[in-house]
Short mmCIF file of C-alpha atoms and ligand atoms in Angstrom, two decimals:
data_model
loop_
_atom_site.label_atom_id
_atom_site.label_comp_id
_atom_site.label_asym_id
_atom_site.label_seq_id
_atom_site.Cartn_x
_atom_site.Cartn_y
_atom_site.Cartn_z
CA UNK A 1 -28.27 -23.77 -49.49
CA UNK A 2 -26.68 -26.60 -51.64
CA UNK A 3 -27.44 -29.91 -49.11
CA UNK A 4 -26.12 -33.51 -49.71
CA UNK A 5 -27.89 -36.68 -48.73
CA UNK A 6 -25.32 -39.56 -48.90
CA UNK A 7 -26.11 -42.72 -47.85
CA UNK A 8 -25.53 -46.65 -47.27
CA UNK A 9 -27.76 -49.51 -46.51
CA UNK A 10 -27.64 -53.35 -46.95
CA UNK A 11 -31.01 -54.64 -45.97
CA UNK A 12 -33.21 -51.51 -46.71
CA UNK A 13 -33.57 -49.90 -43.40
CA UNK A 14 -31.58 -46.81 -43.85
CA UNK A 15 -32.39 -46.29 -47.09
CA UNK A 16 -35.94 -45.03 -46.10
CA UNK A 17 -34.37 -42.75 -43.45
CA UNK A 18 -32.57 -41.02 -46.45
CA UNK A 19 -35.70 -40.81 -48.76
CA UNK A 20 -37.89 -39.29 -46.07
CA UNK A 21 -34.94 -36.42 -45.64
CA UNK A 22 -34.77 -36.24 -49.18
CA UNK A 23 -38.13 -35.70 -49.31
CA UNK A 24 -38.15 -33.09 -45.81
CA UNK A 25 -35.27 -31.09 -47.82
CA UNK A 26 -37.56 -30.44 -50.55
CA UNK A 27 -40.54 -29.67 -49.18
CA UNK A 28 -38.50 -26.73 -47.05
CA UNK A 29 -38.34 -25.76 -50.84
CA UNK A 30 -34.10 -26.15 -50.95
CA UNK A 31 -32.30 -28.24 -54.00
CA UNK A 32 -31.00 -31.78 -52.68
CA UNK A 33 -28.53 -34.43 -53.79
CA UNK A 34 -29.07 -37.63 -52.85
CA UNK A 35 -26.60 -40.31 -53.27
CA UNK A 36 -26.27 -43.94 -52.64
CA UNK A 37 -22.97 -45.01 -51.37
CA UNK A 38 -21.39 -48.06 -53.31
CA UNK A 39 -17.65 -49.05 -53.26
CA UNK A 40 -16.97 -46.76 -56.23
CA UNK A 41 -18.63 -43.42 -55.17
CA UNK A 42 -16.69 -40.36 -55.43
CA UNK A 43 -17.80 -37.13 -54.21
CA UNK A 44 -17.01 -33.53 -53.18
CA UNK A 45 -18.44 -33.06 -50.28
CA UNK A 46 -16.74 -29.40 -49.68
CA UNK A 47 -19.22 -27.42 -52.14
CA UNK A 48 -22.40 -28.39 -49.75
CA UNK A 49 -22.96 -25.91 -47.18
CA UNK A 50 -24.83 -29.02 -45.54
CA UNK A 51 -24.30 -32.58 -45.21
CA UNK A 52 -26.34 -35.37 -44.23
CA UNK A 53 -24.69 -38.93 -43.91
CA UNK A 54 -25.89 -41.81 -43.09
CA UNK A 55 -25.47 -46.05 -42.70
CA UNK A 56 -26.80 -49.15 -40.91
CA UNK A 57 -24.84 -50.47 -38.13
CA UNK A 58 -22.56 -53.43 -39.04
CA UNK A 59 -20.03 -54.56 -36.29
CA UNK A 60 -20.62 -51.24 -34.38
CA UNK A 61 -19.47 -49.43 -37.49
CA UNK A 62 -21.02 -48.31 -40.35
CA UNK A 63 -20.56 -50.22 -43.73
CA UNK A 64 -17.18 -50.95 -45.41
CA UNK A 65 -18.42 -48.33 -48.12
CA UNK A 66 -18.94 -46.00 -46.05
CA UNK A 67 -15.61 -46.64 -43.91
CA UNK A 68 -13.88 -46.55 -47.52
CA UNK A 69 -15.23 -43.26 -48.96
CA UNK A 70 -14.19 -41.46 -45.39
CA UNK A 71 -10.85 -43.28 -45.82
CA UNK A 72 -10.27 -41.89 -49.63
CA UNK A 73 -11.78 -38.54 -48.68
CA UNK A 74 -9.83 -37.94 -45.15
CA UNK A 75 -6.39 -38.45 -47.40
CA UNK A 76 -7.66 -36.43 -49.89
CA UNK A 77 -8.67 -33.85 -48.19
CA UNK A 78 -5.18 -33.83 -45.76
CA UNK A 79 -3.29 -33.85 -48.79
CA UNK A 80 -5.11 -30.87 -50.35
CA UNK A 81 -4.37 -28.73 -47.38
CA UNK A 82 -8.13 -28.95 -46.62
CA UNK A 83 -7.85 -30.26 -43.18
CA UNK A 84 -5.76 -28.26 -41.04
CA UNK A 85 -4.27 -28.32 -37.17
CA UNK A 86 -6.84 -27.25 -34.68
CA UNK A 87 -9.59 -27.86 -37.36
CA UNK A 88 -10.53 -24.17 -37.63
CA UNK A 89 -14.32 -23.68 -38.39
CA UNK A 90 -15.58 -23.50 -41.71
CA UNK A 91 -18.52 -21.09 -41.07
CA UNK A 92 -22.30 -22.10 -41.99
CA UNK A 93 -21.45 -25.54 -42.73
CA UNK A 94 -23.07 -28.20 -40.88
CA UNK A 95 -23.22 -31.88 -41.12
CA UNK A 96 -25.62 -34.76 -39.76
CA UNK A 97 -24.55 -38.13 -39.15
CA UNK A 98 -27.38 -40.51 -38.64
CA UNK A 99 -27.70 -44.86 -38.16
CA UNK A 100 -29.99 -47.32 -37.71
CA UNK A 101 -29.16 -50.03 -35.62
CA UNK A 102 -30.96 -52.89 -34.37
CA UNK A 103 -28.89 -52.78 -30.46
CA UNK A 104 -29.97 -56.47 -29.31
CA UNK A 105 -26.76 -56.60 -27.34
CA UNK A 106 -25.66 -53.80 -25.86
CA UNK A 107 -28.73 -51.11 -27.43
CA UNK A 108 -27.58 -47.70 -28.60
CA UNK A 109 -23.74 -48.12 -27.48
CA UNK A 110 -23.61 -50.32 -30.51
CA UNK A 111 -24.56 -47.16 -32.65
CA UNK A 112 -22.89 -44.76 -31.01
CA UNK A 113 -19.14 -46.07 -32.64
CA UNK A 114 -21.01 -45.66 -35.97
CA UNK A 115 -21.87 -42.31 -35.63
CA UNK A 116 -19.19 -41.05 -33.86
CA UNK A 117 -17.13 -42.55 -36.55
CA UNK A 118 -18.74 -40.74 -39.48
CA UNK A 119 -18.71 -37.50 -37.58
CA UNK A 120 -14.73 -36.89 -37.59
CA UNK A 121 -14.66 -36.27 -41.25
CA UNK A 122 -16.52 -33.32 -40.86
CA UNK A 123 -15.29 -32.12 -37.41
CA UNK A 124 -12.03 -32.35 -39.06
CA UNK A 125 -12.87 -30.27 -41.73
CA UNK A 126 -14.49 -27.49 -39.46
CA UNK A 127 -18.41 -28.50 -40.25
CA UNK A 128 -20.84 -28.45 -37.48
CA UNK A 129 -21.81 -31.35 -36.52
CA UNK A 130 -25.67 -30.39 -35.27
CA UNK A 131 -27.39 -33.73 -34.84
CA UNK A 132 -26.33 -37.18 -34.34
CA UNK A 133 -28.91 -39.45 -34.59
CA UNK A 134 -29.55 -43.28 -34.02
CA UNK A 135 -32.45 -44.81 -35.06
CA UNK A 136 -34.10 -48.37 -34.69
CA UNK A 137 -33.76 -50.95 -37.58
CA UNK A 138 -35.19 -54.06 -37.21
CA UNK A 139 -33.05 -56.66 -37.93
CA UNK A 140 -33.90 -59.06 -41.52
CA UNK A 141 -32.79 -62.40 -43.34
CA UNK A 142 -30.93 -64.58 -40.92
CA UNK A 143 -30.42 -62.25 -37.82
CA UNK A 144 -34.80 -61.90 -38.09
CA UNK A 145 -35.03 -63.60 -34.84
CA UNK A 146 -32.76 -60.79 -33.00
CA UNK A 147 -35.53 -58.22 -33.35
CA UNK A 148 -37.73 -59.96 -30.56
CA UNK A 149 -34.88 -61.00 -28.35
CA UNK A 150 -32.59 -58.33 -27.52
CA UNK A 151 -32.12 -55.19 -25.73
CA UNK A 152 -34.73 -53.26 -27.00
CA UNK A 153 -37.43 -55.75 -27.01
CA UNK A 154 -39.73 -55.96 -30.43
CA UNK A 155 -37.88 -54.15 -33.19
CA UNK A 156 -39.93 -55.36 -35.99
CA UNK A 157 -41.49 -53.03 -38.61
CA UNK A 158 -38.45 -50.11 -37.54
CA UNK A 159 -37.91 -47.41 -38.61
CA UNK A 160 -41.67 -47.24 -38.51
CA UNK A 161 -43.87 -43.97 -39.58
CA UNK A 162 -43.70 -42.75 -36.68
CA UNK A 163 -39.53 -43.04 -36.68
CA UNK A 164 -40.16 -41.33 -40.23
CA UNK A 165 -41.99 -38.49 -39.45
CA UNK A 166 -40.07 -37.63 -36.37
CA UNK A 167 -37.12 -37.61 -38.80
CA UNK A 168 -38.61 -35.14 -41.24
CA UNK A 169 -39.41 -32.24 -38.14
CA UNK A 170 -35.91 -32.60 -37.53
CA UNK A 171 -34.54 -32.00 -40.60
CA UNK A 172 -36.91 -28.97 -40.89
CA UNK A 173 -36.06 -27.89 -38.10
CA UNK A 174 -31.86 -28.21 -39.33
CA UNK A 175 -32.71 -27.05 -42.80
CA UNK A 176 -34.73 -23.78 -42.07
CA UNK A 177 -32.39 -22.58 -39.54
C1 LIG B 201 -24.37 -58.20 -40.90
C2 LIG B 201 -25.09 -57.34 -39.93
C3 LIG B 201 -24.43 -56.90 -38.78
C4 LIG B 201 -25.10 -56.10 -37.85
N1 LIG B 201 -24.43 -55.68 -36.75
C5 LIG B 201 -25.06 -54.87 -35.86
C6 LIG B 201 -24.37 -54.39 -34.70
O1 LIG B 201 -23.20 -54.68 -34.46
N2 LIG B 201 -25.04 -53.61 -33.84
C7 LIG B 201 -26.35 -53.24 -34.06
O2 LIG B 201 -26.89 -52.50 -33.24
N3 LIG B 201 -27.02 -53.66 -35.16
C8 LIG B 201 -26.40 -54.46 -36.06
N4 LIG B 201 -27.08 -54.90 -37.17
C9 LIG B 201 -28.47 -54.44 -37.41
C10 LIG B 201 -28.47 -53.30 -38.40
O3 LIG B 201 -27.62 -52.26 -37.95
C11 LIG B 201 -29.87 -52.71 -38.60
O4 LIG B 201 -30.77 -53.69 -38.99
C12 LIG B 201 -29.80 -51.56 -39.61
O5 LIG B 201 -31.03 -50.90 -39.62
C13 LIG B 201 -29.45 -52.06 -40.99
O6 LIG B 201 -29.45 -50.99 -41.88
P1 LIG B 201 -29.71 -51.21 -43.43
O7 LIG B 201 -31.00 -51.99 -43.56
O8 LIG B 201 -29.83 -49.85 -44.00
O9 LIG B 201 -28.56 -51.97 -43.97
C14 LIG B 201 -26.45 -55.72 -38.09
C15 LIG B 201 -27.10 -56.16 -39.25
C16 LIG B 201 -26.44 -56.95 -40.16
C17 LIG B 201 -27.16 -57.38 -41.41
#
């Protein structure tokens, strides 16, 4: 199985979340690629017969990067004949969109946008979208204070190792399916 781990993250949060399923993939013993978003990536994601993608929360949406690279790929893609009406099923591809989000207003319906968001790409291509998942990230530099105040009470030191490991049984449980 070829598997892609793309990725964006601004204060560091997310970025572990995509090292511990780089790190998941491989120990299942399949080949990974692992890739930072930035405002110049380009990438293919139609070779991969899976797909993980994931950001922080900014707004309710994920980063301008990532918002960008969906952009450029969703007319590239449309334009290539790739994505059709109906968006018939590509079969054995599958895709996981994943955020962390820090929720001290409104908790996880500030992360749900953000994930929902990433996951039309790949619906529109026919993937499978098999997991959507939003995990805790505390909040850092100025907005510090906001991950003892809001929603979901102390945020600090999240994702955690406990976030972490939870993570990597999922993604075993995805990847050796
Ligand atoms: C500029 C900025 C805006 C944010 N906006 C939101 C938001 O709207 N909703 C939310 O739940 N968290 C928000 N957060 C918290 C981040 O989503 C959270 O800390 C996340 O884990 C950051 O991921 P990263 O460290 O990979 O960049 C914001 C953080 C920053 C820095």
């Amino acid at each position: 199985m070829k598997v892609l781990n793309l990725y964006f993250s601004s204060t560091g949060n997310t970025v572990k979340v995509a090292h511990k399923i780089d790190e998941a993939i491989r120990e299942t013993g399949h080949q990974v690629e692992t890739i930072r978003i930035t405002p110049n990536t380009e990438v293919d994601i139609l070779p991969y017969d899976c797909v993980f993608l994931g950001s922080g929360v900014y707004e309710w949406l994920p980063g301008e990067a990532v918002i960008r690279l969906l952009t450029k790929l969703r007319r590239q893609y449309a334009d290539g004949g790739e994505i059709k009406p109906t968006a018939p099923r590509r079969s054995g591809k599958k895709a996981i969109v994943y955020c962390t989000y820090g929720g001290c207003h409104t908790g996880v319906n500030e992360a749900i946008p953000t994930t929902k968001y990433m996951a039309q790409l790949f619906d529109h291509l026919g993937y499978d979208v098999v997991a959507e998942w939003h995990l805790i990230g505390e909040y850092h530099g100025k907005l510090a204070k906001l991950s003892t105040i809001g929603r979901l009470g102390d945020i600090q030191g999240r994702p955690n190792d406990a976030d972490l490991r939870e993570v990597a049984e999922k993604v075993k449980g995805i990847i050796q399916v």
